[in-house]
DNA sequence: GACGAAACTTTTAGTGACTAAAACTATTAT
DNA sequence: ATAATAGTTTTAGTCACTAAAAGTTTCGTC
């Protein structure tokens, strides 16, 4: 009499969520580094080992929930219409994401996450690692499409240029929110910066920062 | 009767070198992760705490010796002649570095360092951190020169594009050396890749990877 | 419903980077 | 010589993370 999905499976899912919830709460209260995995285990009423069983590193406990926008960026490029250069698709997806910045409580969420990450070296490191992984994936997509080998430098450089622009935009948004900007103003600034930076990459750096 | 430089100073310098030497030897023999700081301390005949006193993290013990080429890249850009765009100076410096690749034992050194780093997550992470720091510095230079604020996205994106290209070239070189290429052939390949990637950035991504 | 296999969880014991504080030793300036 | 200062060691501890062995729970089967 096995249900569509067994008890075991359901319990696991539940445990996973309990751990994650406990972690989320504690990180929110006291930041990342000030919370030990042992405490999270205690709060979720489990042994420490079990926590590591579900989340191999403490950092996973923080980033597990985040929907990686990066994933969608890769998809946007991979599924772009014929005749379109990769950067156009990338740029479009990034700009489409700008809408959300004006949403209810969005700024506060950005602020909170930003504060927690910025203060924790291990979270910052993890973020870099994630970006790196996505950059490699994007580079692979570009290499395949242009018929280059994945070792080649051109696709990696191009992928990194795009991803870095996105990361810089995220960082920019953080500082803007920190400076008190919200809503339409925030979205507008984001768009201006995005357009300018992408335009630069599209047009090339050949005439950028020419020494006076 | 204080000498030009005191005994204290000299001893510190010496201790530092002894620690570093011991570390270098052990890392070379057994890799990074398989060597503990306690072992390094023992080999240098010092207490573990003293090692941490000289090198705040184990990773510093590895990277301390490396002459950061990145430093010179920043300088090359900062001191470029009038009328020259930043990327030209950057590119020139990178290409100038290609000469060294043909040097005696150079390939073996690349291989050895590459092997040690690739296998150690913490060293890889540290490398990312270093690149990040230099990228920020380059971005600052660019921002200042173009009269942009250092928060802005354009200079950061441009800096990241250049630095990433350099990193990709380093990675490319590693794989080429691994594939057995040496000497003139290696230098040639490096140059081809560098020229192609930089040309792309100079000309822009506007017509790169246009979907068929 | 009993029962053994398989999946999970816990306990236990440990490794290793890194830190704070206090005691100790060497160098320096007076 | 001596006292201040800098550098080193000892000690004790925190915390992420791991391996292994001993439970405990769920599952399929009879």
Coordinates of C-alpha atoms (C1' of nucleotides) in Angstrom, one line a residue:
Chain A
X1 CA 0.0 0.0 0.0
X2 CA 2.6 2.5 -1.0
X3 CA 1.3 6.0 -1.4
X4 CA 2.2 7.9 -4.5
X5 CA 5.1 9.1 -2.5
X6 CA 6.2 7.2 0.6
X7 CA 6.3 8.3 4.2
X8 CA 10.0 8.2 4.0
X9 CA 10.2 10.6 1.2
X10 CA 7.7 13.0 2.8
X11 CA 9.5 13.0 6.1
X12 CA 12.8 13.7 4.4
X13 CA 11.3 16.7 2.6
X14 CA 9.9 17.9 5.9
X15 CA 13.1 17.4 7.8
X16 CA 14.9 19.3 5.1
X17 CA 12.5 22.2 5.4
X18 CA 12.6 22.2 9.2
X19 CA 16.4 22.5 9.1
X20 CA 16.3 25.2 6.5
X21 CA 13.7 27.1 8.4
X22 CA 15.6 26.9 11.6
X23 CA 18.7 28.1 9.8
X24 CA 16.9 30.9 8.0
X25 CA 15.5 32.2 11.3
X26 CA 18.7 32.1 13.1
X27 CA 20.7 33.7 10.3
X28 CA 18.1 36.4 10.1
X29 CA 18.4 37.0 13.8
X30 CA 22.2 36.9 14.3
X31 CA 23.9 36.7 10.9
X32 CA 25.8 33.8 9.4
X33 CA 29.0 33.5 11.3
X34 CA 27.5 34.0 14.7
X35 CA 25.3 30.9 14.3
X36 CA 26.8 27.5 14.7
X37 CA 25.6 24.4 12.9
X38 CA 25.1 22.8 16.3
X39 CA 22.6 25.5 17.2
X40 CA 20.7 25.0 14.0
X41 CA 20.6 21.3 14.8
X42 CA 19.3 22.0 18.2
X43 CA 16.7 24.4 17.0
X44 CA 15.5 21.8 14.4
X45 CA 15.7 19.2 17.1
X46 CA 18.2 17.0 15.2
X47 CA 21.7 15.9 15.5
X48 CA 24.4 18.0 14.0
X49 CA 25.5 15.1 11.8
X50 CA 22.0 15.0 10.3
X51 CA 22.2 18.6 9.3
X52 CA 25.4 17.9 7.4
X53 CA 23.6 15.0 5.9
X54 CA 21.1 17.3 4.3
X55 CA 23.3 20.3 3.6
X56 CA 27.0 19.4 3.0
X57 CA 28.2 22.8 4.0
X58 CA 26.9 25.5 6.2
X59 CA 26.9 27.8 3.2
X60 CA 24.4 25.6 1.4
X61 CA 22.1 26.2 4.3
X62 CA 22.1 29.9 3.4
X63 CA 22.0 29.7 -0.4
X64 CA 19.7 26.7 -0.8
X65 CA 16.6 28.8 -0.9
X66 CA 17.7 31.4 -3.4
X67 CA 16.4 31.0 -6.8
X68 CA 19.4 31.6 -8.9
X69 CA 18.7 34.2 -11.4
X70 CA 21.8 33.1 -13.0
X71 CA 20.1 29.9 -14.1
X72 CA 17.6 31.9 -16.1
X73 CA 20.3 34.0 -17.7
X74 CA 21.9 30.9 -19.1
X75 CA 18.5 29.7 -20.3
X76 CA 17.7 33.1 -21.9
X77 CA 20.9 32.9 -23.9
X78 CA 20.5 29.2 -24.8
X79 CA 16.9 29.8 -26.1
X80 CA 17.3 33.1 -27.8
X81 CA 15.7 33.6 -31.2
X82 CA 17.6 33.1 -34.4
X83 CA 19.7 36.0 -35.6
X84 CA 20.2 37.3 -32.1
X85 CA 23.7 37.7 -30.6
X86 CA 24.2 36.2 -27.1
X87 CA 24.6 39.5 -25.4
X88 CA 21.3 40.8 -26.6
X89 CA 19.4 37.9 -25.0
X90 CA 21.5 38.2 -21.8
X91 CA 20.8 41.9 -21.6
X92 CA 17.1 41.5 -22.2
X93 CA 16.8 39.0 -19.4
X94 CA 18.7 41.2 -17.0
X95 CA 16.6 44.2 -17.8
X96 CA 13.4 42.1 -17.5
X97 CA 14.5 41.3 -13.9
X98 CA 14.5 45.0 -13.1
X99 CA 10.7 45.1 -12.7
X100 CA 10.9 43.1 -9.5
X101 CA 13.1 45.7 -7.8
X102 CA 10.0 47.8 -7.2
X103 CA 8.0 45.0 -5.6
X104 CA 6.7 45.2 -2.0
X105 CA 9.4 44.6 0.6
X106 CA 11.9 43.8 -2.2
X107 CA 14.3 46.5 -1.1
X108 CA 14.3 45.3 2.5
X109 CA 15.0 41.7 1.4
X110 CA 17.9 42.9 -0.7
X111 CA 19.2 44.9 2.2
X112 CA 18.9 42.1 4.7
X113 CA 20.5 39.4 2.5
X114 CA 23.2 41.9 1.5
X115 CA 24.0 42.7 5.1
X116 CA 24.4 39.1 6.0
X117 CA 26.5 38.2 3.0
X118 CA 28.8 41.2 3.1
X119 CA 29.8 40.6 6.7
X120 CA 30.6 36.9 6.2
X121 CA 33.8 36.0 4.3
X122 CA 32.6 32.5 3.7
X123 CA 29.3 33.6 2.2
X124 CA 31.1 36.0 0.0
X125 CA 33.5 33.3 -1.1
X126 CA 30.6 31.0 -1.8
X127 CA 28.9 33.6 -3.9
X128 CA 32.1 33.9 -6.0
X129 CA 32.1 30.2 -6.4
X130 CA 28.5 30.1 -7.7
X131 CA 29.2 32.9 -10.1
X132 CA 32.2 31.1 -11.3
X133 CA 30.3 28.0 -12.0
X134 CA 27.6 29.8 -14.0
X135 CA 30.2 31.7 -15.9
X136 CA 31.7 28.4 -17.0
X137 CA 28.3 27.1 -18.0
X138 CA 27.7 30.2 -20.1
X139 CA 31.1 29.9 -21.6
X140 CA 30.3 26.4 -22.6
X141 CA 27.1 27.5 -24.3
X142 CA 28.9 30.2 -26.2
X143 CA 31.8 27.9 -27.2
X144 CA 29.4 25.3 -28.5
X145 CA 27.4 27.8 -30.5
X146 CA 30.4 29.4 -32.1
X147 CA 32.1 26.1 -32.7
X148 CA 35.0 26.8 -30.5
X149 CA 36.5 24.3 -28.1
X150 CA 35.5 24.9 -24.5
X151 CA 39.2 25.5 -23.6
X152 CA 39.4 28.6 -25.8
X153 CA 39.7 32.0 -24.2
X154 CA 37.3 34.0 -26.3
X155 CA 34.0 32.4 -25.1
X156 CA 35.2 32.4 -21.5
X157 CA 36.1 36.1 -21.8
X158 CA 32.8 36.9 -23.3
X159 CA 30.8 34.9 -20.7
X160 CA 32.8 36.5 -17.9
X161 CA 32.1 39.9 -19.3
X162 CA 28.4 39.4 -19.3
X163 CA 28.2 37.6 -15.9
X164 CA 30.4 40.2 -14.3
X165 CA 28.1 42.9 -15.6
X166 CA 25.2 41.2 -14.0
X167 CA 27.1 40.9 -10.7
X168 CA 28.1 44.5 -10.8
X169 CA 24.5 45.5 -11.3
X170 CA 23.5 43.5 -8.3
X171 CA 26.2 45.2 -6.3
X172 CA 25.2 48.5 -7.6
X173 CA 21.6 47.9 -6.6
X174 CA 22.7 47.0 -3.1
X175 CA 24.5 50.3 -2.7
X176 CA 21.5 52.2 -4.1
X177 CA 19.1 50.6 -1.8
X178 CA 21.5 51.3 1.1
X179 CA 21.5 54.9 0.0
X180 CA 17.7 54.9 0.5
X181 CA 16.5 54.6 -3.1
X182 CA 13.3 52.6 -3.6
X183 CA 10.7 51.8 -6.2
X184 CA 10.6 53.5 -9.6
X185 CA 13.7 55.5 -8.9
X186 CA 15.6 52.3 -8.1
X187 CA 14.4 50.6 -11.2
X188 CA 15.3 53.6 -13.4
X189 CA 18.8 53.8 -12.0
X190 CA 19.3 50.1 -12.5
X191 CA 18.2 50.3 -16.1
X192 CA 20.4 53.3 -16.9
X193 CA 23.4 51.5 -15.5
X194 CA 22.5 48.3 -17.3
X195 CA 22.0 49.9 -20.6
X196 CA 25.2 51.9 -20.3
X197 CA 27.3 48.9 -19.4
X198 CA 25.9 46.5 -21.9
X199 CA 26.1 49.2 -24.6
X200 CA 29.8 49.4 -23.8
X201 CA 30.3 45.7 -24.1
X202 CA 28.4 45.6 -27.4
X203 CA 30.2 48.4 -28.9
X204 CA 33.5 47.3 -27.5
X205 CA 36.2 48.6 -25.2
X206 CA 38.3 49.8 -28.1
X207 CA 37.5 53.4 -27.4
X208 CA 36.8 53.2 -23.7
X209 CA 38.9 55.0 -21.1
X210 CA 41.2 56.6 -23.7
X211 CA 43.8 58.5 -21.8
X212 CA 43.5 62.3 -21.9
Chain B
X1 CA 74.5 51.6 18.8
X2 CA 71.6 50.5 16.6
X3 CA 72.6 49.0 13.3
X4 CA 71.0 50.3 10.1
X5 CA 68.4 47.7 10.7
X6 CA 68.1 46.1 14.1
X7 CA 68.6 42.5 15.0
X8 CA 64.9 42.2 15.7
X9 CA 64.0 43.2 12.2
X10 CA 66.5 40.8 10.6
X11 CA 65.4 37.9 12.8
X12 CA 61.8 38.5 11.8
X13 CA 62.7 38.5 8.2
X14 CA 64.6 35.3 8.6
X15 CA 61.9 33.6 10.6
X16 CA 59.4 34.5 7.9
X17 CA 61.6 33.0 5.3
X18 CA 62.1 29.9 7.3
X19 CA 58.4 29.4 7.7
X20 CA 57.8 30.0 4.1
X21 CA 60.5 27.7 3.0
X22 CA 59.3 24.9 5.2
X23 CA 55.8 25.4 3.8
X24 CA 56.9 25.5 0.2
X25 CA 58.9 22.3 0.6
X26 CA 56.0 20.5 2.3
X27 CA 53.4 21.7 -0.2
X28 CA 55.6 20.7 -3.0
X29 CA 56.0 17.2 -1.5
X30 CA 52.4 16.5 -0.5
X31 CA 50.1 19.1 -1.8
X32 CA 48.3 21.8 0.1
X33 CA 45.5 20.1 2.0
X34 CA 47.6 17.2 3.1
X35 CA 50.0 19.4 5.0
X36 CA 48.9 20.8 8.4
X37 CA 50.0 24.1 9.8
X38 CA 51.3 22.2 12.8
X39 CA 53.6 20.2 10.5
X40 CA 54.9 23.4 9.0
X41 CA 55.5 24.8 12.4
X42 CA 57.3 21.7 13.4
X43 CA 59.4 21.7 10.3
X44 CA 60.4 25.3 10.9
X45 CA 60.9 24.6 14.5
X46 CA 58.4 27.1 15.8
X47 CA 55.1 27.0 17.5
X48 CA 51.9 26.9 15.5
X49 CA 50.8 30.2 16.9
X50 CA 53.9 31.9 15.6
X51 CA 53.2 30.6 12.1
X52 CA 49.7 32.2 12.3
X53 CA 51.4 35.3 13.5
X54 CA 53.4 35.6 10.3
X55 CA 50.8 34.3 7.9
X56 CA 47.2 34.9 9.0
X57 CA 45.9 32.1 6.9
X58 CA 47.3 28.9 5.5
X59 CA 46.6 30.1 2.0
X60 CA 48.9 33.1 2.5
X61 CA 51.6 30.6 3.1
X62 CA 51.1 29.4 -0.4
X63 CA 50.5 32.6 -2.3
X64 CA 53.0 34.8 -0.4
X65 CA 55.8 34.1 -2.8
X66 CA 54.0 34.6 -6.0
X67 CA 54.7 37.7 -7.8
X68 CA 51.4 38.9 -8.8
X69 CA 51.3 39.6 -12.4
X70 CA 48.0 41.3 -11.7
X71 CA 49.8 44.1 -10.0
X72 CA 51.7 44.9 -13.1
X73 CA 48.6 44.8 -15.2
X74 CA 47.1 47.5 -13.1
X75 CA 50.3 49.5 -13.3
X76 CA 50.4 49.1 -17.1
X77 CA 46.9 50.5 -17.3
X78 CA 47.6 53.3 -14.9
X79 CA 50.7 54.4 -16.6
X80 CA 49.8 54.0 -20.2
X81 CA 50.6 56.7 -22.7
X82 CA 48.2 59.5 -23.7
X83 CA 45.7 58.7 -26.3
X84 CA 45.6 55.0 -25.5
X85 CA 42.5 53.2 -24.4
X86 CA 42.8 51.1 -21.2
X87 CA 42.4 47.8 -22.9
X88 CA 45.3 48.4 -25.3
X89 CA 47.7 48.9 -22.4
X90 CA 46.3 45.9 -20.6
X91 CA 46.6 43.7 -23.7
X92 CA 50.1 44.8 -24.4
X93 CA 51.2 43.9 -20.9
X94 CA 49.5 40.5 -21.1
X95 CA 51.2 39.8 -24.4
X96 CA 54.5 40.9 -23.1
X97 CA 54.2 38.3 -20.4
X98 CA 54.0 35.6 -23.0
X99 CA 57.7 35.6 -23.6
X100 CA 58.4 34.0 -20.2
X101 CA 56.3 31.0 -21.1
X102 CA 59.2 29.6 -23.1
X103 CA 61.7 30.0 -20.3
X104 CA 63.6 27.0 -18.8
X105 CA 61.5 24.9 -16.5
X106 CA 58.7 27.4 -16.8
X107 CA 56.2 24.8 -18.0
X108 CA 57.1 22.5 -15.2
X109 CA 56.5 25.3 -12.7
X110 CA 53.1 26.0 -14.2
X111 CA 52.2 22.4 -14.1
X112 CA 53.3 22.0 -10.5
X113 CA 51.5 25.0 -9.1
X114 CA 48.5 24.2 -11.2
X115 CA 48.3 20.7 -9.9
X116 CA 48.5 21.9 -6.3
X117 CA 45.9 24.6 -6.7
X118 CA 43.4 22.7 -8.8
X119 CA 43.2 19.9 -6.1
X120 CA 42.6 22.3 -3.2
X121 CA 39.3 24.0 -2.9
X122 CA 40.6 26.5 -0.5
X123 CA 43.4 27.6 -2.8
X124 CA 41.0 27.9 -5.7
X125 CA 38.8 30.0 -3.5
X126 CA 41.7 32.2 -2.5
X127 CA 42.7 32.7 -6.1
X128 CA 39.2 33.9 -6.9
X129 CA 39.5 36.3 -4.0
X130 CA 42.7 37.7 -5.2
X131 CA 41.4 38.2 -8.7
X132 CA 38.4 39.9 -7.3
X133 CA 40.5 42.3 -5.4
X134 CA 42.6 43.2 -8.4
X135 CA 39.5 43.6 -10.5
X136 CA 38.1 46.1 -8.0
X137 CA 41.4 48.0 -8.1
X138 CA 41.4 48.1 -11.9
X139 CA 37.7 49.2 -11.8
X140 CA 38.7 52.1 -9.6
X141 CA 41.4 53.2 -11.9
X142 CA 39.0 53.1 -14.8
X143 CA 36.3 54.9 -12.9
X144 CA 38.6 57.6 -11.9
X145 CA 39.9 58.2 -15.4
X146 CA 36.5 58.3 -17.0
X147 CA 35.1 60.5 -14.3
X148 CA 32.6 57.9 -13.1
X149 CA 31.8 57.1 -9.5
X150 CA 33.4 53.9 -8.3
X151 CA 29.9 52.4 -7.7
X152 CA 29.0 52.6 -11.4
X153 CA 28.6 49.4 -13.4
X154 CA 30.4 50.3 -16.6
X155 CA 34.0 50.5 -15.2
X156 CA 33.5 47.4 -13.1
X157 CA 32.2 45.5 -16.1
X158 CA 35.1 46.7 -18.2
X159 CA 37.6 45.8 -15.6
X160 CA 36.1 42.4 -15.1
X161 CA 36.1 41.8 -18.8
X162 CA 39.9 42.4 -19.0
X163 CA 40.8 40.6 -15.9
X164 CA 38.7 37.6 -16.8
X165 CA 40.4 37.4 -20.1
X166 CA 43.7 37.3 -18.4
X167 CA 42.5 34.6 -16.1
X168 CA 41.1 32.6 -18.9
X169 CA 44.5 32.8 -20.6
X170 CA 46.2 31.5 -17.6
X171 CA 43.8 28.6 -17.5
X172 CA 44.2 28.0 -21.2
X173 CA 48.0 27.9 -20.7
X174 CA 47.7 25.3 -18.0
X175 CA 45.7 23.0 -20.2
X176 CA 48.1 23.5 -23.1
X177 CA 51.0 22.7 -20.9
X178 CA 49.1 19.7 -19.6
X179 CA 48.6 18.6 -23.2
X180 CA 52.3 18.6 -23.6
X181 CA 52.9 21.8 -25.5
X182 CA 56.1 23.7 -24.7
X183 CA 58.3 26.5 -25.8
X184 CA 57.6 28.4 -29.0
X185 CA 54.5 26.5 -29.7
X186 CA 53.1 27.4 -26.3
X187 CA 53.9 31.0 -26.7
X188 CA 52.3 31.1 -30.1
X189 CA 49.1 29.5 -29.0
X190 CA 48.9 31.9 -26.1
X191 CA 49.3 34.8 -28.4
X192 CA 46.7 33.6 -30.8
X193 CA 44.2 33.2 -28.0
X194 CA 45.0 36.5 -26.4
X195 CA 44.8 38.4 -29.7
X196 CA 41.5 36.8 -30.6
X197 CA 39.9 37.4 -27.2
X198 CA 41.1 41.0 -26.8
X199 CA 40.1 41.8 -30.4
X200 CA 36.6 40.6 -29.5
X201 CA 36.4 42.8 -26.5
X202 CA 37.7 45.8 -28.4
X203 CA 35.4 45.3 -31.2
X204 CA 32.5 44.4 -28.9
X205 CA 30.1 41.5 -28.4
X206 CA 27.4 43.1 -30.5
X207 CA 28.0 40.6 -33.3
X208 CA 29.4 37.7 -31.2
X209 CA 27.6 34.4 -31.1
X210 CA 24.8 35.4 -33.4
X211 CA 22.4 32.5 -33.5
X212 CA 22.3 30.6 -36.7
Chain C
dG1 C1' 0.9 -8.7 11.5
dA2 C1' 5.8 -10.5 11.8
dC3 C1' 10.3 -9.9 9.9
dG4 C1' 14.4 -8.9 7.7
dA5 C1' 16.6 -5.5 4.5
dA6 C1' 17.3 -0.8 3.4
dA7 C1' 17.3 3.9 4.7
dC8 C1' 18.0 7.3 8.2
dT9 C1' 19.7 9.2 12.4
dT10 C1' 22.4 9.4 16.4
dT11 C1' 26.6 8.8 19.2
dT12 C1' 31.2 8.9 19.5
dA13 C1' 35.5 10.3 18.6
dG14 C1' 38.5 12.9 16.0
dT15 C1' 41.0 16.3 12.6
dG16 C1' 42.5 20.7 11.6
dA17 C1' 42.3 25.9 11.0
dC18 C1' 42.2 29.5 13.7
dT19 C1' 41.7 32.6 18.2
dA20 C1' 42.3 34.8 22.9
dA21 C1' 44.8 35.2 26.9
dA22 C1' 48.5 34.7 29.9
dA23 C1' 53.2 33.5 30.8
dC24 C1' 57.7 33.7 29.1
dT25 C1' 62.0 35.2 26.6
dA26 C1' 64.7 38.2 23.8
dT27 C1' 65.8 42.9 22.1
dT28 C1' 66.0 47.6 22.6
dA29 C1' 66.5 52.2 24.5
dT30 C1' 67.9 54.7 28.6
Chain D
dA1 C1' 71.8 47.3 34.6
dT2 C1' 67.1 47.9 33.8
dA3 C1' 62.7 48.6 32.3
dA4 C1' 59.8 48.9 28.4
dT5 C1' 58.7 46.6 24.2
dA6 C1' 58.3 43.1 20.8
dG7 C1' 58.0 38.5 19.8
dT8 C1' 57.1 33.6 21.2
dT9 C1' 55.1 29.8 23.5
dT10 C1' 51.6 27.4 26.2
dT11 C1' 47.2 26.5 27.1
dA12 C1' 42.7 26.1 26.3
dG13 C1' 39.1 26.4 23.4
dT14 C1' 35.7 27.1 19.2
dC15 C1' 33.8 25.5 15.1
dA16 C1' 33.2 23.2 10.5
dC17 C1' 33.3 18.9 9.0
dT18 C1' 34.2 13.5 8.7
dA19 C1' 34.4 8.4 9.5
dA20 C1' 32.6 4.6 11.7
dA21 C1' 29.6 2.0 14.5
dA22 C1' 25.3 1.5 16.8
dG23 C1' 20.6 2.6 17.0
dT24 C1' 15.9 3.4 15.0
dT25 C1' 12.4 3.8 11.4
dT26 C1' 10.2 2.5 7.2
dC27 C1' 9.4 -0.7 3.5
dG28 C1' 8.5 -4.8 0.9
dT29 C1' 7.3 -9.5 1.5
dC30 C1' 5.3 -13.5 3.4

